[in-house]
Amino acid sequence: MGARGQPVSLHHVEVWVPDLAAAERSWGWLLTTLGWVEHQRWDAGVSWRHGTAYVVFEASPDLVGDRHERRAPGLNHLALHAGSPADVDRLVAAAGEHGWRLLFADRHPHAGGPDSYAAYLEDEQGYEAELVASR
């Protein structure tokens, strides 16, 4: 519980991207498939909501640089609940058509360890999503 007795949860994440259309192709497909709904849209951005949390992708005019590097300081990846192991497998099978590539393919689906079942995907702009299966 938070300081005022309120439940603590994620409010939102804002991700600045150099190519909003590419982010919509990859992240829009993924989030919508996982049950997120489009929440807001403006010239430079779009957001998707799930419950009380939302994720923003924005091509800000203040952006410095033109490529995200997940291995540099800052955001490494977003980890999302993705349903059952079979659901994760279906997402991986379709991901390539939406701008994603599978990371750690030699260890998939246990790249997070023997007790995890997850897919690690990277989009064409270098952003990573971890799709975690519930057991």
PDB file of N, CA, C and O in Angstrom, residues 10-43:
ATOM      1  N   LEU A  10       1.608   0.536 -11.372  1.00  0.00           N
ATOM      2  CA  LEU A  10       2.188   1.343 -12.431  1.00  0.00           C
ATOM      3  C   LEU A  10       1.123   2.255 -13.013  1.00  0.00           C
ATOM      4  O   LEU A  10       0.014   1.806 -13.314  1.00  0.00           O
ATOM      5  N   HIS A  11       1.444   3.518 -13.175  1.00  0.00           N
ATOM      6  CA  HIS A  11       0.514   4.476 -13.777  1.00  0.00           C
ATOM      7  C   HIS A  11       0.696   4.507 -15.289  1.00  0.00           C
ATOM      8  O   HIS A  11      -0.247   4.259 -16.035  1.00  0.00           O
ATOM      9  N   HIS A  12       1.907   4.831 -15.745  1.00  0.00           N
ATOM     10  CA  HIS A  12       2.183   4.800 -17.181  1.00  0.00           C
ATOM     11  C   HIS A  12       3.681   4.753 -17.448  1.00  0.00           C
ATOM     12  O   HIS A  12       4.485   5.047 -16.575  1.00  0.00           O
ATOM     13  N   VAL A  13       4.009   4.373 -18.661  1.00  0.00           N
ATOM     14  CA  VAL A  13       5.371   4.389 -19.170  1.00  0.00           C
ATOM     15  C   VAL A  13       5.330   5.177 -20.465  1.00  0.00           C
ATOM     16  O   VAL A  13       4.441   4.962 -21.293  1.00  0.00           O
ATOM     17  N   GLU A  14       6.275   6.094 -20.633  1.00  0.00           N
ATOM     18  CA  GLU A  14       6.357   6.863 -21.874  1.00  0.00           C
ATOM     19  C   GLU A  14       7.654   6.509 -22.580  1.00  0.00           C
ATOM     20  O   GLU A  14       8.732   6.612 -21.993  1.00  0.00           O
ATOM     21  N   VAL A  15       7.536   6.074 -23.823  1.00  0.00           N
ATOM     22  CA  VAL A  15       8.682   5.653 -24.616  1.00  0.00           C
ATOM     23  C   VAL A  15       8.801   6.595 -25.808  1.00  0.00           C
ATOM     24  O   VAL A  15       7.856   6.703 -26.607  1.00  0.00           O
ATOM     25  N   TRP A  16       9.933   7.262 -25.916  1.00  0.00           N
ATOM     26  CA  TRP A  16      10.170   8.137 -27.070  1.00  0.00           C
ATOM     27  C   TRP A  16      10.784   7.313 -28.182  1.00  0.00           C
ATOM     28  O   TRP A  16      11.737   6.555 -27.959  1.00  0.00           O
ATOM     29  N   VAL A  17      10.232   7.449 -29.371  1.00  0.00           N
ATOM     30  CA  VAL A  17      10.661   6.673 -30.528  1.00  0.00           C
ATOM     31  C   VAL A  17      10.993   7.597 -31.697  1.00  0.00           C
ATOM     32  O   VAL A  17      10.364   8.646 -31.851  1.00  0.00           O
ATOM     33  N   PRO A  18      11.950   7.210 -32.531  1.00  0.00           N
ATOM     34  CA  PRO A  18      12.257   8.032 -33.691  1.00  0.00           C
ATOM     35  C   PRO A  18      11.254   7.865 -34.831  1.00  0.00           C
ATOM     36  O   PRO A  18      11.109   8.745 -35.668  1.00  0.00           O
ATOM     37  N   ASP A  19      10.549   6.741 -34.870  1.00  0.00           N
ATOM     38  CA  ASP A  19       9.611   6.452 -35.957  1.00  0.00           C
ATOM     39  C   ASP A  19       8.298   5.959 -35.349  1.00  0.00           C
ATOM     40  O   ASP A  19       8.167   4.789 -34.986  1.00  0.00           O
ATOM     41  N   LEU A  20       7.335   6.855 -35.250  1.00  0.00           N
ATOM     42  CA  LEU A  20       6.053   6.510 -34.632  1.00  0.00           C
ATOM     43  C   LEU A  20       5.304   5.448 -35.427  1.00  0.00           C
ATOM     44  O   LEU A  20       4.710   4.539 -34.852  1.00  0.00           O
ATOM     45  N   ALA A  21       5.333   5.531 -36.749  1.00  0.00           N
ATOM     46  CA  ALA A  21       4.627   4.541 -37.572  1.00  0.00           C
ATOM     47  C   ALA A  21       5.182   3.138 -37.334  1.00  0.00           C
ATOM     48  O   ALA A  21       4.419   2.172 -37.237  1.00  0.00           O
ATOM     49  N   ALA A  22       6.504   3.010 -37.222  1.00  0.00           N
ATOM     50  CA  ALA A  22       7.105   1.705 -36.937  1.00  0.00           C
ATOM     51  C   ALA A  22       6.692   1.209 -35.558  1.00  0.00           C
ATOM     52  O   ALA A  22       6.408   0.021 -35.373  1.00  0.00           O
ATOM     53  N   ALA A  23       6.648   2.095 -34.578  1.00  0.00           N
ATOM     54  CA  ALA A  23       6.214   1.705 -33.229  1.00  0.00           C
ATOM     55  C   ALA A  23       4.766   1.242 -33.252  1.00  0.00           C
ATOM     56  O   ALA A  23       4.408   0.274 -32.573  1.00  0.00           O
ATOM     57  N   GLU A  24       3.933   1.903 -34.015  1.00  0.00           N
ATOM     58  CA  GLU A  24       2.532   1.477 -34.108  1.00  0.00           C
ATOM     59  C   GLU A  24       2.417   0.104 -34.759  1.00  0.00           C
ATOM     60  O   GLU A  24       1.581  -0.702 -34.349  1.00  0.00           O
ATOM     61  N   ARG A  25       3.251  -0.182 -35.779  1.00  0.00           N
ATOM     62  CA  ARG A  25       3.204  -1.500 -36.431  1.00  0.00           C
ATOM     63  C   ARG A  25       3.575  -2.604 -35.452  1.00  0.00           C
ATOM     64  O   ARG A  25       2.911  -3.630 -35.394  1.00  0.00           O
ATOM     65  N   SER A  26       4.641  -2.398 -34.690  1.00  0.00           N
ATOM     66  CA  SER A  26       5.095  -3.453 -33.789  1.00  0.00           C
ATOM     67  C   SER A  26       4.342  -3.429 -32.459  1.00  0.00           C
ATOM     68  O   SER A  26       3.672  -4.408 -32.088  1.00  0.00           O
ATOM     69  N   TRP A  27       4.440  -2.340 -31.735  1.00  0.00           N
ATOM     70  CA  TRP A  27       3.836  -2.265 -30.406  1.00  0.00           C
ATOM     71  C   TRP A  27       2.312  -2.222 -30.469  1.00  0.00           C
ATOM     72  O   TRP A  27       1.645  -2.803 -29.602  1.00  0.00           O
ATOM     73  N   GLY A  28       1.754  -1.543 -31.454  1.00  0.00           N
ATOM     74  CA  GLY A  28       0.291  -1.507 -31.583  1.00  0.00           C
ATOM     75  C   GLY A  28      -0.272  -2.904 -31.766  1.00  0.00           C
ATOM     76  O   GLY A  28      -1.248  -3.287 -31.120  1.00  0.00           O
ATOM     77  N   TRP A  29       0.354  -3.674 -32.653  1.00  0.00           N
ATOM     78  CA  TRP A  29      -0.094  -5.057 -32.853  1.00  0.00           C
ATOM     79  C   TRP A  29       0.029  -5.855 -31.562  1.00  0.00           C
ATOM     80  O   TRP A  29      -0.910  -6.527 -31.143  1.00  0.00           O
ATOM     81  N   LEU A  30       1.214  -5.784 -30.930  1.00  0.00           N
ATOM     82  CA  LEU A  30       1.455  -6.586 -29.737  1.00  0.00           C
ATOM     83  C   LEU A  30       0.504  -6.219 -28.603  1.00  0.00           C
ATOM     84  O   LEU A  30      -0.157  -7.095 -28.026  1.00  0.00           O
ATOM     85  N   LEU A  31       0.410  -4.947 -28.288  1.00  0.00           N
ATOM     86  CA  LEU A  31      -0.446  -4.536 -27.171  1.00  0.00           C
ATOM     87  C   LEU A  31      -1.911  -4.844 -27.437  1.00  0.00           C
ATOM     88  O   LEU A  31      -2.619  -5.335 -26.547  1.00  0.00           O
ATOM     89  N   THR A  32      -2.375  -4.589 -28.652  1.00  0.00           N
ATOM     90  CA  THR A  32      -3.774  -4.888 -28.988  1.00  0.00           C
ATOM     91  C   THR A  32      -4.046  -6.382 -28.876  1.00  0.00           C
ATOM     92  O   THR A  32      -5.078  -6.797 -28.342  1.00  0.00           O
ATOM     93  N   THR A  33      -3.116  -7.195 -29.359  1.00  0.00           N
ATOM     94  CA  THR A  33      -3.273  -8.646 -29.271  1.00  0.00           C
ATOM     95  C   THR A  33      -3.343  -9.111 -27.818  1.00  0.00           C
ATOM     96  O   THR A  33      -4.056 -10.064 -27.495  1.00  0.00           O
ATOM     97  N   LEU A  34      -2.624  -8.414 -26.937  1.00  0.00           N
ATOM     98  CA  LEU A  34      -2.623  -8.768 -25.511  1.00  0.00           C
ATOM     99  C   LEU A  34      -3.797  -8.163 -24.744  1.00  0.00           C
ATOM    100  O   LEU A  34      -3.881  -8.304 -23.529  1.00  0.00           O
ATOM    101  N   GLY A  35      -4.697  -7.477 -25.435  1.00  0.00           N
ATOM    102  CA  GLY A  35      -5.900  -6.960 -24.780  1.00  0.00           C
ATOM    103  C   GLY A  35      -5.846  -5.504 -24.388  1.00  0.00           C
ATOM    104  O   GLY A  35      -6.760  -4.995 -23.742  1.00  0.00           O
ATOM    105  N   TRP A  36      -4.780  -4.794 -24.731  1.00  0.00           N
ATOM    106  CA  TRP A  36      -4.700  -3.362 -24.472  1.00  0.00           C
ATOM    107  C   TRP A  36      -5.572  -2.652 -25.506  1.00  0.00           C
ATOM    108  O   TRP A  36      -5.753  -3.151 -26.618  1.00  0.00           O
ATOM    109  N   VAL A  37      -6.096  -1.498 -25.156  1.00  0.00           N
ATOM    110  CA  VAL A  37      -6.922  -0.721 -26.086  1.00  0.00           C
ATOM    111  C   VAL A  37      -6.298   0.656 -26.285  1.00  0.00           C
ATOM    112  O   VAL A  37      -5.705   1.224 -25.362  1.00  0.00           O
ATOM    113  N   GLU A  38      -6.456   1.162 -27.510  1.00  0.00           N
ATOM    114  CA  GLU A  38      -5.926   2.498 -27.767  1.00  0.00           C
ATOM    115  C   GLU A  38      -6.619   3.474 -26.835  1.00  0.00           C
ATOM    116  O   GLU A  38      -7.833   3.446 -26.666  1.00  0.00           O
ATOM    117  N   HIS A  39      -5.813   4.355 -26.243  1.00  0.00           N
ATOM    118  CA  HIS A  39      -6.304   5.264 -25.212  1.00  0.00           C
ATOM    119  C   HIS A  39      -6.311   6.716 -25.689  1.00  0.00           C
ATOM    120  O   HIS A  39      -7.313   7.412 -25.550  1.00  0.00           O
ATOM    121  N   GLN A  40      -5.201   7.172 -26.240  1.00  0.00           N
ATOM    122  CA  GLN A  40      -5.086   8.554 -26.705  1.00  0.00           C
ATOM    123  C   GLN A  40      -4.278   8.562 -27.992  1.00  0.00           C
ATOM    124  O   GLN A  40      -3.455   7.688 -28.220  1.00  0.00           O
ATOM    125  N   ARG A  41      -4.530   9.601 -28.806  1.00  0.00           N
ATOM    126  CA  ARG A  41      -3.769   9.753 -30.047  1.00  0.00           C
ATOM    127  C   ARG A  41      -3.619  11.237 -30.327  1.00  0.00           C
ATOM    128  O   ARG A  41      -4.549  12.013 -30.135  1.00  0.00           O
ATOM    129  N   TRP A  42      -2.446  11.645 -30.748  1.00  0.00           N
ATOM    130  CA  TRP A  42      -2.170  13.022 -31.166  1.00  0.00           C
ATOM    131  C   TRP A  42      -1.129  12.943 -32.265  1.00  0.00           C
ATOM    132  O   TRP A  42      -0.640  11.860 -32.604  1.00  0.00           O
ATOM    133  N   ASP A  43      -0.795  14.073 -32.871  1.00  0.00           N
ATOM    134  CA  ASP A  43       0.108  14.079 -34.031  1.00  0.00           C
ATOM    135  C   ASP A  43       1.413  13.338 -33.784  1.00  0.00           C
ATOM    136  O   ASP A  43       1.891  12.631 -34.665  1.00  0.00           O
TER     137      ASP A  43
END
